[in-house]
CSV table of C-alpha atoms in Angstrom, one decimal:
chain,number,residue,atom,x,y,z
A,24,MET,CA,-15.9,13.1,21.1
A,25,ASP,CA,-13.7,13.8,23.6
A,26,ASP,CA,-11.8,10.6,24.3
A,27,LYS,CA,-8.4,10.8,23.0
A,28,THR,CA,-8.6,7.1,21.5
A,29,VAL,CA,-11.8,8.3,19.4
A,30,ARG,CA,-9.4,11.4,18.6
A,31,SER,CA,-7.1,9.6,17.4
A,32,MET,CA,-8.1,7.6,15.2
A,33,ARG,CA,-10.7,10.2,13.4
A,34,GLY,CA,-7.0,11.7,13.1
A,35,GLY,CA,-5.7,8.6,11.2
A,36,LEU,CA,-8.2,7.8,8.4
A,37,GLU,CA,-7.2,10.8,5.6
A,38,PRO,CA,-3.8,9.3,6.0
A,39,LEU,CA,-5.2,5.8,5.9
A,40,ALA,CA,-7.6,6.8,2.6
A,41,LYS,CA,-4.5,7.9,1.0
A,42,ALA,CA,-1.9,4.7,2.1
A,43,LEU,CA,-4.9,2.5,0.8
A,44,ASN,CA,-4.8,4.0,-2.5
A,45,LEU,CA,-1.1,3.8,-2.7
A,46,LEU,CA,-1.4,0.5,-1.6
A,47,ALA,CA,-3.0,-0.5,-4.4
A,48,THR,CA,-1.3,1.4,-6.9
A,49,GLY,CA,2.0,-0.1,-5.6
A,50,LEU,CA,-0.2,-3.7,-5.5
A,51,ASN,CA,-1.0,-2.8,-9.7
A,52,LEU,CA,2.5,-2.0,-10.8
A,53,THR,CA,4.6,-4.3,-9.0
A,54,VAL,CA,2.6,-7.4,-8.5
A,55,ARG,CA,-0.5,-7.4,-11.5
A,56,ASN,CA,1.6,-5.2,-14.1
A,57,VAL,CA,5.2,-7.4,-13.6
A,58,THR,CA,3.2,-10.8,-13.5
A,59,THR,CA,1.1,-10.3,-16.3
A,60,HIS,CA,4.2,-9.1,-18.4
A,61,THR,CA,6.8,-11.3,-18.0
A,62,ARG,CA,7.5,-15.3,-18.9
A,63,THR,CA,9.2,-15.8,-15.7
A,64,GLU,CA,7.5,-18.3,-13.5
A,65,LEU,CA,6.9,-17.5,-9.9
A,66,SER,CA,8.0,-19.9,-7.2
A,67,GLU,CA,4.6,-21.3,-4.9
A,68,GLN,CA,6.1,-18.9,-1.7
A,69,GLU,CA,6.0,-15.9,-4.4
A,70,ALA,CA,2.8,-16.4,-5.3
A,71,MET,CA,1.0,-17.0,-1.9
A,72,GLU,CA,3.2,-13.6,-0.7
A,73,ARG,CA,1.5,-11.6,-3.8
A,74,LEU,CA,-1.9,-13.0,-2.9
A,75,ALA,CA,-1.6,-12.2,0.4
A,76,ALA,CA,-0.6,-9.3,0.1
A,77,TYR,CA,-3.9,-8.3,-2.2
A,78,SER,CA,-5.6,-10.2,0.1
A,79,TYR,CA,-5.0,-7.3,3.4
A,80,LEU,CA,-5.9,-4.9,0.9
A,81,ALA,CA,-9.4,-6.1,0.2
A,82,ARG,CA,-9.8,-7.1,4.0
A,83,LEU,CA,-8.9,-3.3,5.0
A,84,LEU,CA,-11.3,-2.1,1.9
A,85,ASP,CA,-14.3,-4.5,3.0
A,86,ARG,CA,-13.9,-2.9,6.5
A,87,CYS,CA,-14.4,0.9,5.2
A,88,GLU,CA,-17.4,2.7,4.8
A,89,PRO,CA,-17.6,5.1,1.3
A,90,SER,CA,-19.1,8.3,2.1
A,91,SER,CA,-18.5,11.6,0.2
A,92,ALA,CA,-17.7,15.3,0.5
A,93,ASP,CA,-21.5,15.9,0.6
A,94,ASP,CA,-22.2,13.5,3.9
A,95,ASP,CA,-20.1,16.0,5.7
A,96,GLN,CA,-22.0,19.2,4.3
A,97,PRO,CA,-25.1,19.6,7.4
A,98,GLY,CA,-28.6,20.5,5.5
A,99,GLU,CA,-28.3,18.2,2.6
C-alpha cells in the first residue's frame, strides 16, 4: 500500500473508469451513429481505424474487474 507505484495506479482508477465511459459514449456518438445514419461509404482505412478504436476499448474493458460500492464496505 505504501509503494509509490501502487498509490499512483490506485489514484488513476477513478479517472480511468470515467475515461472509459466517455470513450464508449464518444465512439457510439461519432462512429456508430454517424455510420448507421449516412449512406456514405467508408474507405478501408477509415473502417479499420474505427474498428481499431472499438477493439482498443474492448481490450481495456476486458481488463477491468467489476465491483460495486458495497464491495468496499467492511462487514457486509
